[in-house]
Short mmCIF file of C-alpha atoms in Angstrom, two decimals:
data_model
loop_
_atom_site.label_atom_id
_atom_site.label_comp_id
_atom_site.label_asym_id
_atom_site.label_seq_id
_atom_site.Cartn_x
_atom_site.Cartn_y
_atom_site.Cartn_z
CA UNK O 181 -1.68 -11.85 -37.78
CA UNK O 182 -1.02 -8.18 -38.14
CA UNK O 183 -2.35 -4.60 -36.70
CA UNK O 184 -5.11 -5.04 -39.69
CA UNK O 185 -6.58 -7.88 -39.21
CA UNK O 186 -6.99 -7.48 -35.35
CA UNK O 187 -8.52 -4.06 -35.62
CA UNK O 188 -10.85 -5.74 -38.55
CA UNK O 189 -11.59 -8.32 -35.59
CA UNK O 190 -11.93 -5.52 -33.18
CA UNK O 191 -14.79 -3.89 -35.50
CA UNK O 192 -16.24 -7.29 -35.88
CA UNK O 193 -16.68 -8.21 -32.38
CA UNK O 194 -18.04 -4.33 -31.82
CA UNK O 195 -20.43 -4.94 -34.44
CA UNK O 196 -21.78 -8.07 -32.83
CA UNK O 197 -21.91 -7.24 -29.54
CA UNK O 198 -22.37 -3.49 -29.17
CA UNK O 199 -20.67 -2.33 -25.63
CA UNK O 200 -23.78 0.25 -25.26
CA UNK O 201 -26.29 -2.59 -25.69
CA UNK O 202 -25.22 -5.79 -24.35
CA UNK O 203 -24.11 -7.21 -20.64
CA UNK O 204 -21.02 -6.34 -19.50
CA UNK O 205 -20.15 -10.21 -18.95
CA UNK O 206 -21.65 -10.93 -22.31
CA UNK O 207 -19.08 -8.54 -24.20
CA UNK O 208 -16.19 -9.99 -22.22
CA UNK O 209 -17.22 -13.55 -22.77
CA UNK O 210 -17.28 -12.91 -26.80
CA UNK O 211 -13.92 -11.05 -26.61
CA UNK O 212 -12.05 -13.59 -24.87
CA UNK O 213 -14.11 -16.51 -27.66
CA UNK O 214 -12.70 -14.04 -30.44
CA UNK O 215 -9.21 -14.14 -29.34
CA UNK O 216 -8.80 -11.05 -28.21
CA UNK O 217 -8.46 -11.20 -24.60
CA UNK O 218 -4.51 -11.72 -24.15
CA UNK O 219 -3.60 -11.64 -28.66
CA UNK O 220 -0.30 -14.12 -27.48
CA UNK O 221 -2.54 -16.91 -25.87
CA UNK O 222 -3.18 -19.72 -28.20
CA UNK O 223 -6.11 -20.06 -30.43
CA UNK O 224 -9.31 -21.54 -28.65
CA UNK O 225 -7.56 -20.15 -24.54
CA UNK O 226 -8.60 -16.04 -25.37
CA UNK O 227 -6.16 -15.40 -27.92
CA UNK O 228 -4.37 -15.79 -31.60
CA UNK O 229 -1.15 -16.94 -31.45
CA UNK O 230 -0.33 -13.24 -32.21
CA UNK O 231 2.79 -11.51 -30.85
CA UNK O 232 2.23 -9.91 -27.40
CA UNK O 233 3.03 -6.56 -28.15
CA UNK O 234 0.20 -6.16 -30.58
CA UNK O 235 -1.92 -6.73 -26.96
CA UNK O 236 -1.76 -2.75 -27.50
CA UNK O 237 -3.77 -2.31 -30.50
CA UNK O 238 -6.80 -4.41 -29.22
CA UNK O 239 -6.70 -2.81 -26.08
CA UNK O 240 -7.10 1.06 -27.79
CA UNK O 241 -9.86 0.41 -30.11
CA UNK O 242 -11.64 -0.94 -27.48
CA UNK O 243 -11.10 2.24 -25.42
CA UNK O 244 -12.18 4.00 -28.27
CA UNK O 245 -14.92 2.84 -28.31
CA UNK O 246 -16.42 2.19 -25.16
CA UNK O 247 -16.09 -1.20 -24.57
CA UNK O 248 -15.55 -2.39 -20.75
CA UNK O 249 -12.55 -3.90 -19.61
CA UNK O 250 -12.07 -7.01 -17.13
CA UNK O 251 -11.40 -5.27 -13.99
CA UNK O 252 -7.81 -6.19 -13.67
CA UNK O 253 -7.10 -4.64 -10.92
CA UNK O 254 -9.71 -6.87 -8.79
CA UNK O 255 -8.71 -10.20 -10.45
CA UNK O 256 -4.77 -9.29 -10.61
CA UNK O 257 -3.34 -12.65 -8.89
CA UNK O 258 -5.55 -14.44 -11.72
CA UNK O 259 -4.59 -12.59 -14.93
CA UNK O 260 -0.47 -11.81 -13.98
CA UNK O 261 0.30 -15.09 -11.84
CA UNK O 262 -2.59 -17.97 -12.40
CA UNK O 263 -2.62 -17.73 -15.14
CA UNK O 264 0.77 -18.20 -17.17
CA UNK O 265 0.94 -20.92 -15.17
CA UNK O 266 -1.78 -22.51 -16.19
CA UNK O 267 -0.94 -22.04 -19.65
CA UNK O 268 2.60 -23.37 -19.53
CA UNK O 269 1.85 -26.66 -16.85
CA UNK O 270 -1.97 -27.04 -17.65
CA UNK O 271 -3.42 -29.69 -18.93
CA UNK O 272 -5.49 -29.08 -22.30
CA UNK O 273 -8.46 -30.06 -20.22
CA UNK O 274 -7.22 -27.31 -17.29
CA UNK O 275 -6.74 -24.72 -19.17
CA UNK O 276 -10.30 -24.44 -20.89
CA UNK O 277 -11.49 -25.59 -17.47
CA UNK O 278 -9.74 -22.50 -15.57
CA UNK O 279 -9.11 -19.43 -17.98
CA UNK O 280 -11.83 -18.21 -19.49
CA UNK O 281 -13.78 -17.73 -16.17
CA UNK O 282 -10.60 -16.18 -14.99
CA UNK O 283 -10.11 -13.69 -17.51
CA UNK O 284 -13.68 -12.82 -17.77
CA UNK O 285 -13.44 -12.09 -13.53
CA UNK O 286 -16.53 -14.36 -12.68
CA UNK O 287 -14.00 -16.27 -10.80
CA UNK O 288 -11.32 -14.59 -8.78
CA UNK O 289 -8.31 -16.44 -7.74
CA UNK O 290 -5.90 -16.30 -4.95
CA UNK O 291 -2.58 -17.15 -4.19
CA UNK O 292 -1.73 -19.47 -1.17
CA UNK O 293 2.10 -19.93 -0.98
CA UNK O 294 3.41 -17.79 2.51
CA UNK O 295 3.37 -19.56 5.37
CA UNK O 296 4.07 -18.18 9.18
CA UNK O 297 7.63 -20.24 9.11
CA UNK O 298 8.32 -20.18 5.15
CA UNK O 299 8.31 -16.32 3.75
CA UNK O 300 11.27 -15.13 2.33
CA UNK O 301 12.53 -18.64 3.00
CA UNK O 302 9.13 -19.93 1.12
CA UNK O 303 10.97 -23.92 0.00
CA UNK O 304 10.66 -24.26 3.96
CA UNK O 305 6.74 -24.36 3.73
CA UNK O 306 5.19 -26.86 5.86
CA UNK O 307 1.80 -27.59 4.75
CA UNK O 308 1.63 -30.56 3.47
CA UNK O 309 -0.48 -32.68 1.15
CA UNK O 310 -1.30 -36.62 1.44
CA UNK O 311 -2.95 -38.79 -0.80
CA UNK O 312 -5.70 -40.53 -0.11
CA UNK O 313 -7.47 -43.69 -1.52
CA UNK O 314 -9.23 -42.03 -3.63
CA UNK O 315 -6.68 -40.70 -5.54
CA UNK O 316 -7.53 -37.47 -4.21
CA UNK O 317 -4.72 -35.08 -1.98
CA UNK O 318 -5.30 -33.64 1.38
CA UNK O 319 -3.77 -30.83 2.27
CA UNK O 320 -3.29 -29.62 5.94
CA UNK O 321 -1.57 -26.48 6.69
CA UNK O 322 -1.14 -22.44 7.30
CA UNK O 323 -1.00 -20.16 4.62
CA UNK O 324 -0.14 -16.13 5.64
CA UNK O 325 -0.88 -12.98 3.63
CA UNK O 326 -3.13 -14.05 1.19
CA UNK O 327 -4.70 -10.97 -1.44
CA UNK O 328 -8.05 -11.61 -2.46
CA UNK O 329 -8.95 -15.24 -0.29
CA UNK O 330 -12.10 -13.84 0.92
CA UNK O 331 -13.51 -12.94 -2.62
CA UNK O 332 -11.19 -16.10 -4.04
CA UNK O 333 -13.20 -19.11 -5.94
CA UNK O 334 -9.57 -20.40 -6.76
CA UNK O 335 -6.50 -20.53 -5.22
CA UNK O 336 -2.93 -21.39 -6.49
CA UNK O 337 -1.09 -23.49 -4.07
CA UNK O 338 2.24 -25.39 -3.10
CA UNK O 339 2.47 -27.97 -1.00
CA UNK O 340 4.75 -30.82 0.73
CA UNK O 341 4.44 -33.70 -0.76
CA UNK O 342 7.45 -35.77 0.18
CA UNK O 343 9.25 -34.76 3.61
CA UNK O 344 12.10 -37.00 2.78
CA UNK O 345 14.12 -35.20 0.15
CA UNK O 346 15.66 -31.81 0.29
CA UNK O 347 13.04 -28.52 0.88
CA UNK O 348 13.20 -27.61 -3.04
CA UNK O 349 12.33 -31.21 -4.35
CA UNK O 350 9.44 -32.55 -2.29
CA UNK O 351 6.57 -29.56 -3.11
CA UNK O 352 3.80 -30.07 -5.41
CA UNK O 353 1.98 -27.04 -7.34
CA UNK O 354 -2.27 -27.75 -6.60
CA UNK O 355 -5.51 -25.55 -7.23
CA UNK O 356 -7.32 -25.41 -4.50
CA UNK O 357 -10.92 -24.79 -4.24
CA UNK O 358 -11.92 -22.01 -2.32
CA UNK O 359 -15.04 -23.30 -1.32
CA UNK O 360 -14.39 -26.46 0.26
CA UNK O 361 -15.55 -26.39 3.58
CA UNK O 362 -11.54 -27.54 4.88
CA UNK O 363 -10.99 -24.12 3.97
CA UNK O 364 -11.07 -21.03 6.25
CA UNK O 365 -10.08 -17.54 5.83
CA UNK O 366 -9.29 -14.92 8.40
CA UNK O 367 -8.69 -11.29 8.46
CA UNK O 368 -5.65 -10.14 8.74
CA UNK O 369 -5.81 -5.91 9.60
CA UNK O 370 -2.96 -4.01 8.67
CA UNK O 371 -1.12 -0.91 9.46
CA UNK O 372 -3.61 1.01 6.81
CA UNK O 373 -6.45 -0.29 9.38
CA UNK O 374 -8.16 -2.47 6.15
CA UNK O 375 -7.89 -6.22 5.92
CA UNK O 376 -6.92 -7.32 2.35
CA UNK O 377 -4.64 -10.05 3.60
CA UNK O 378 -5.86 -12.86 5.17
CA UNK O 379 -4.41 -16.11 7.06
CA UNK O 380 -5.99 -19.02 5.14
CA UNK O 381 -6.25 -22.31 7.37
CA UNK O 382 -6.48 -25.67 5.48
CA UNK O 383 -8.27 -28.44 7.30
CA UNK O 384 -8.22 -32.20 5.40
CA UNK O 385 -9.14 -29.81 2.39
CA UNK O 386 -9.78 -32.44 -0.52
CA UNK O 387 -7.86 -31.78 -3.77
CA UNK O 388 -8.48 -34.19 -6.91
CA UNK O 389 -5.18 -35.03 -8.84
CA UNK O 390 -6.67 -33.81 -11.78
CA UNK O 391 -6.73 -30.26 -9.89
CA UNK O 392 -2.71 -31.09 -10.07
CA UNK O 393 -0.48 -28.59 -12.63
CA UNK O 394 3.04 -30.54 -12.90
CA UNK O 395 4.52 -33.54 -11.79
CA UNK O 396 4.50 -34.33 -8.11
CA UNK O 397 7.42 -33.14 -6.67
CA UNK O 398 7.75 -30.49 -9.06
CA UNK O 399 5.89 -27.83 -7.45
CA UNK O 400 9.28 -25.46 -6.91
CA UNK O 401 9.99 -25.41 -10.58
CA UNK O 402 6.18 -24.88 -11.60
CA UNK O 403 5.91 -21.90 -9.09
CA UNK O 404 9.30 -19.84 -10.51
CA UNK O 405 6.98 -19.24 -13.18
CA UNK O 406 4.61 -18.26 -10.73
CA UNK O 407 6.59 -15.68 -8.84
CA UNK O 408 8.69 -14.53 -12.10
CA UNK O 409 5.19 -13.16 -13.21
CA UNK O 410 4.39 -12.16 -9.91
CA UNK O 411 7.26 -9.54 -9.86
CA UNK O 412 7.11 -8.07 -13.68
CA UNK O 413 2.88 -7.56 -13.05
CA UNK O 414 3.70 -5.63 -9.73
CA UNK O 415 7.27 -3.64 -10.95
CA UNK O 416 6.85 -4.39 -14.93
CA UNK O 417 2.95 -2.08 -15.38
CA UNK O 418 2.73 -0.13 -18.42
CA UNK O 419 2.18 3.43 -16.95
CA UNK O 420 2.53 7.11 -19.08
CA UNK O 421 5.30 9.11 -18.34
CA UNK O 422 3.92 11.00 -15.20
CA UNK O 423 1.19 8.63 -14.17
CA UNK O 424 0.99 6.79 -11.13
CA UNK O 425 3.13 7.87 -7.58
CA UNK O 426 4.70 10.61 -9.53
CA UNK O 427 2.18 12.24 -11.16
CA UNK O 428 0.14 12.50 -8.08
CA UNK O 429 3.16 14.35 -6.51
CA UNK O 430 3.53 16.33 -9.31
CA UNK O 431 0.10 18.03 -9.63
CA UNK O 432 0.54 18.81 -6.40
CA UNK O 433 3.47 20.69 -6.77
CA UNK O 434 2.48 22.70 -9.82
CA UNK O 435 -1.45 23.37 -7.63
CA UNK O 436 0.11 24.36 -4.23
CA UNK O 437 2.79 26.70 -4.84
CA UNK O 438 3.22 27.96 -1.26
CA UNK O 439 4.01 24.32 -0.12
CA UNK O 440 7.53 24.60 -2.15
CA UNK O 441 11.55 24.67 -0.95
CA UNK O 442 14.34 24.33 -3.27
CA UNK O 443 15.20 20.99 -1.00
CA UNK O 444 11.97 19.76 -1.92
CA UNK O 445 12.34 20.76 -5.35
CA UNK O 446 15.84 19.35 -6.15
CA UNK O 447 14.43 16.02 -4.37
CA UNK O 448 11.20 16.08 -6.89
CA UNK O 449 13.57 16.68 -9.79
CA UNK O 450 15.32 13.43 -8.68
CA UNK O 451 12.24 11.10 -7.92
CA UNK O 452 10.74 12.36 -11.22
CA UNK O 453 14.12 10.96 -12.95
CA UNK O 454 13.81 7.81 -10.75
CA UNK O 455 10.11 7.47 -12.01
CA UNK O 456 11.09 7.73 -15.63
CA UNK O 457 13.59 5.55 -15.48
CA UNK O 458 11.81 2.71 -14.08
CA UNK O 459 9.37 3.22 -16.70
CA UNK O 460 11.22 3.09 -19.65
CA UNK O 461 13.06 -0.15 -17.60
CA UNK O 462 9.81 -1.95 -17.64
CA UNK O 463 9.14 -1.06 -21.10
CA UNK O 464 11.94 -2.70 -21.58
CA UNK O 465 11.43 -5.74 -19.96
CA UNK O 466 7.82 -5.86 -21.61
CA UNK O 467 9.91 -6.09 -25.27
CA UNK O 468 11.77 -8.99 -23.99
CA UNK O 469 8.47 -10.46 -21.97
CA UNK O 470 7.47 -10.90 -25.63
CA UNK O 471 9.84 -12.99 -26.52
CA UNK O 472 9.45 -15.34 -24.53
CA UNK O 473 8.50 -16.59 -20.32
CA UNK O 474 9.96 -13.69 -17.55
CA UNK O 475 13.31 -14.34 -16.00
CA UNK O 476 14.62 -12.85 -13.01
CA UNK O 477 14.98 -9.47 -14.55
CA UNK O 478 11.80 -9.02 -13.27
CA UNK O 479 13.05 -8.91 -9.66
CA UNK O 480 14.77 -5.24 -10.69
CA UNK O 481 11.89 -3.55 -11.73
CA UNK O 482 9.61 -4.71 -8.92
CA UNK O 483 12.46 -3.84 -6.39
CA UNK O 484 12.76 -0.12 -8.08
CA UNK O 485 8.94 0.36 -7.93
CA UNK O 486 8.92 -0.80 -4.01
CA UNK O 487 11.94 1.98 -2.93
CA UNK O 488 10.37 4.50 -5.60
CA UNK O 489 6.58 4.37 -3.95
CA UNK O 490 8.03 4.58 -0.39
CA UNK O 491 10.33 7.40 -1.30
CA UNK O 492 7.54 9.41 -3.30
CA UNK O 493 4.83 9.11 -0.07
CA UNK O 494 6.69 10.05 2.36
CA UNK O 495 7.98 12.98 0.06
CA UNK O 496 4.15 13.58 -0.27
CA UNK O 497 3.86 13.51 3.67
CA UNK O 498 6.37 15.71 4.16
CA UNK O 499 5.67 18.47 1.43
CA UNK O 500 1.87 18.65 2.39
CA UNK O 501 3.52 19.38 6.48
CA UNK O 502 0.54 18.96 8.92
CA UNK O 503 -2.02 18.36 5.99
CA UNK O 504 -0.33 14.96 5.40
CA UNK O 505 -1.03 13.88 9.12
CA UNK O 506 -4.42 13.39 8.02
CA UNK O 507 -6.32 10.07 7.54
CA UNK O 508 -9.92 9.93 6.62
CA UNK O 509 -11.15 6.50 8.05
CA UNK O 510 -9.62 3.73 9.77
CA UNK O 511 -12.44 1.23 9.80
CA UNK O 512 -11.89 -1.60 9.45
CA UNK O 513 -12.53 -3.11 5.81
CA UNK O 514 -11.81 -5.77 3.72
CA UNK O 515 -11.17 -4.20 0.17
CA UNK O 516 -11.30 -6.21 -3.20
CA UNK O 517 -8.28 -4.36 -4.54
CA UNK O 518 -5.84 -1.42 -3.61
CA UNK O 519 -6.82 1.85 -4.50
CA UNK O 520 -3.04 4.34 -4.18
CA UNK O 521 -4.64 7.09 -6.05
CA UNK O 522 -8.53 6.88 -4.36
CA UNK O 523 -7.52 7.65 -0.88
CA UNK O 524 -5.24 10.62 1.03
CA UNK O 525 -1.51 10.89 1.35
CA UNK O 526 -1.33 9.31 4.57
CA UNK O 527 -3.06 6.13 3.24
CA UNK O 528 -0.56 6.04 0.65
CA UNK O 529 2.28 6.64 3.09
CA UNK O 530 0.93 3.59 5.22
CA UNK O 531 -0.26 1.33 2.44
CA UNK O 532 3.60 1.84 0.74
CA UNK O 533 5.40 0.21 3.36
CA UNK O 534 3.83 -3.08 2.42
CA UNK O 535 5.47 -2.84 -1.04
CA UNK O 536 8.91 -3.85 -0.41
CA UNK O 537 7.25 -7.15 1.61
CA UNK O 538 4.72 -8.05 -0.66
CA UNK O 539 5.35 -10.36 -3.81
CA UNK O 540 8.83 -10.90 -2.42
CA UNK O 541 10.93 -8.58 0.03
CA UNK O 542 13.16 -6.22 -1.21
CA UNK O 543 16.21 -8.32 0.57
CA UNK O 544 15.69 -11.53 -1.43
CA UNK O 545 15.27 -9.56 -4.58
CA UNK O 546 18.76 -8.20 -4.61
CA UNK O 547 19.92 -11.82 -4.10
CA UNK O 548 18.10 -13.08 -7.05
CA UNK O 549 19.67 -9.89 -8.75
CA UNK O 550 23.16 -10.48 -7.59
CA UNK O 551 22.93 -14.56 -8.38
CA UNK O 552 20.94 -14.76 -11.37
CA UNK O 553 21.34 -11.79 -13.12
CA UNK O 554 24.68 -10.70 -12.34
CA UNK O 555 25.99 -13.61 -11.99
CA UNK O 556 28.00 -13.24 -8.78
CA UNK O 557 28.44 -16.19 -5.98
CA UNK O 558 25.36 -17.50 -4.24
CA UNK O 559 25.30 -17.38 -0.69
CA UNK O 560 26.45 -20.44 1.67
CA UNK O 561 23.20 -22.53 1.69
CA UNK O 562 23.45 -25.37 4.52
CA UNK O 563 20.58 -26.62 3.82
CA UNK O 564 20.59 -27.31 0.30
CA UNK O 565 21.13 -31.25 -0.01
CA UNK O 566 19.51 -31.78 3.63
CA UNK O 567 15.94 -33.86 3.62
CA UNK O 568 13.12 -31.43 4.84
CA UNK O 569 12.15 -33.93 7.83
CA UNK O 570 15.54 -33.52 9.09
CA UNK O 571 15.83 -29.39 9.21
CA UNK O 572 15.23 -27.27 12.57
CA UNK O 573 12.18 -25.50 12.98
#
């Protein structure tokens, strides 16, 4: 498969289902049945077998030519965590089950792994999942900043399954259904005054084995693949040189002439740098991506994007003065997906500080940096051959 015959495919699927004349969900259905929804997915799962980077090609003639996308930033947790998982642990009949709906967005997915007593420390995670005599699973249990649960028809989620052996060997990896009435989702309002976490609360929720990805008791090593996605999709985005945090900043700069210093300017000239760097980094880590599942490499680029955003808003705070005090509504809301560039500096100021929590805190990446990329010693680690049961909570 080369650039030819995917643009010939591209024309073809144009051709049969004109973007101007068809439904939306129509178009997206027969792009993802043509293969060209994610070109590296296997035949018959959205895609060709093709190499990943030729993901580009598809993606500009459809541009061209008018064609909608997927939404990606409303189903996210679906597209960059779901579902790589699903495709490496699935079973055959799981992934035709899961991923087409999922990359189409008619069903949104979630991701329930925090807990209240297991964040940073997530192998502590209580919840815990029992089978019944039906060879079903019930799961009981707390799950904490949760994206998307209250618009979620899915969720990915770990579990206890065996108390008895260390914290890293008794979880199992489960998709949960949303919808089951075990299930309840609360609001959780944030500094920003929206709500797009939410505590989930799991109540003898009923989860078939066949709703299983894994082996039981595998769940730690099925969600590494899981949260090694999890970092490149939030640090490892494709962005042009300018776009984003920094080009924001920028146009502001070259509009507003009478807000300028030469402090502020020497700092722009080095957050500009920054930004540039850590975009040609994660083009970098997109060519490897290619060949082959994300490591922990990932863990430097989302680090670098969490201490760039937080640097460049409160640079934007500070060079707009009292105009960056501003905040235009603090209702509160419960958004389907984060909008940096949509709202005011001060929203972005706010809505930054989550970044170096979110999809792993900023501390724990620089251990996974130190230990698994740089290869210097891990940290003492108590706990490591202890059974869960026997820990203090």
């Amino acid at each position: 498969m080369n650039e030819a015959d995917l643009r010939t495919r591209v024309h073809e699927l144009l051709a049969a289902y004109p973007p101007s004349e068809v439904d939306t969900l129509d178009f997206l259905r027969a792009r993802f049945d043509a293969g060209l929804a994610w070109v590296h997915f296997p035949l018959g799962l959205g895609g060709l077998g093709a190499p990943r980077t030729l993901q580009a090609v598809v993606d500009a003639e459809l541009t061209a030519a008018g064609a909608p996308d997927n939404d990606p930033r409303r189903i996210g947790i679906g597209l960059g965590m779901a579902a790589p998982t699903i495709l490496r642990y699935g079973t055959a009949e799981q992934q035709h089950r899961w991923l087409r709906p999922l990359w189409t967005g008619e069903e949104v997915w979630c991701q329930l792994f925090s807990e209240p007593g297991a964040g940073s420390d997530l192998a502590a995670l209580a919840t815990r999942a029992v089978p019944d005599a039906e060879g079903s699973w019930r799961v009981n249990g707390q799950k904490v900043w949760t994206s998307s649960a209250h618009t979620a028809r899915w969720a990915i989620l770990i579990a206890r399954t065996d108390p008895a052996v260390p914290k890293h060997q008794g979880i199992t990896y489960f998709v949960c259904d949303m919808t089951d009435p075990g299930v309840q989702v609360r609001p959780l309002r944030q500094l920003t005054g929206e709500a797009e976490f939410n505590e989930v609360f799991l109540t003898d929720v009923r989860i078939p084995d066949s709703d299983r990805l894994g082996a039981v008791g595998e769940g730690w090593r099925v969600a590494q693949t899981t949260l090694n996605n999890e970092r490149v999709a939030i640090g490892g985005q494709r962005t042009p040189r300018e776009g984003g945090l920094i080009g924001i900043v920028a146009e502001t700069w070259r509009e507003r002439p009478e807000l300028r210093t030469a402090e502020l300017h020497q700092r722009l000239l080095q957050h500009w740098v920054d930004a540039e760097v850590l975009r040609l980094t994660g083009e970098r880590l997109r060519q490897q991506l290619a060949a082959g599942q994300p490591g922990p490499e990932g863990a430097g680029g989302k680090l670098g994007f969490a201490r760039l955003a937080q640097q460049l808003t409160a640079f934007e705070v500070e060079l707009l003065a009292e105009e960056g005090l501003g905040y235009d509504d603090w209702t509160l809301r419960r958004p389907e997906l984060v909008d940096f560039n949509g709202r005011e500096a001060g929203y972005r100021y706010l809505r930054a500080k989550g970044n170096s929590i979110e999809g792993g805190t900023s501390e724990i990446l620089r251990n996974i940096i130190a230990e698994r990329v740089l290869g210097l010693p891990p940290e003492p680690r108590t706990d490591k051959d202890v059974p869960w049961k026997e820990l203090s909570r």
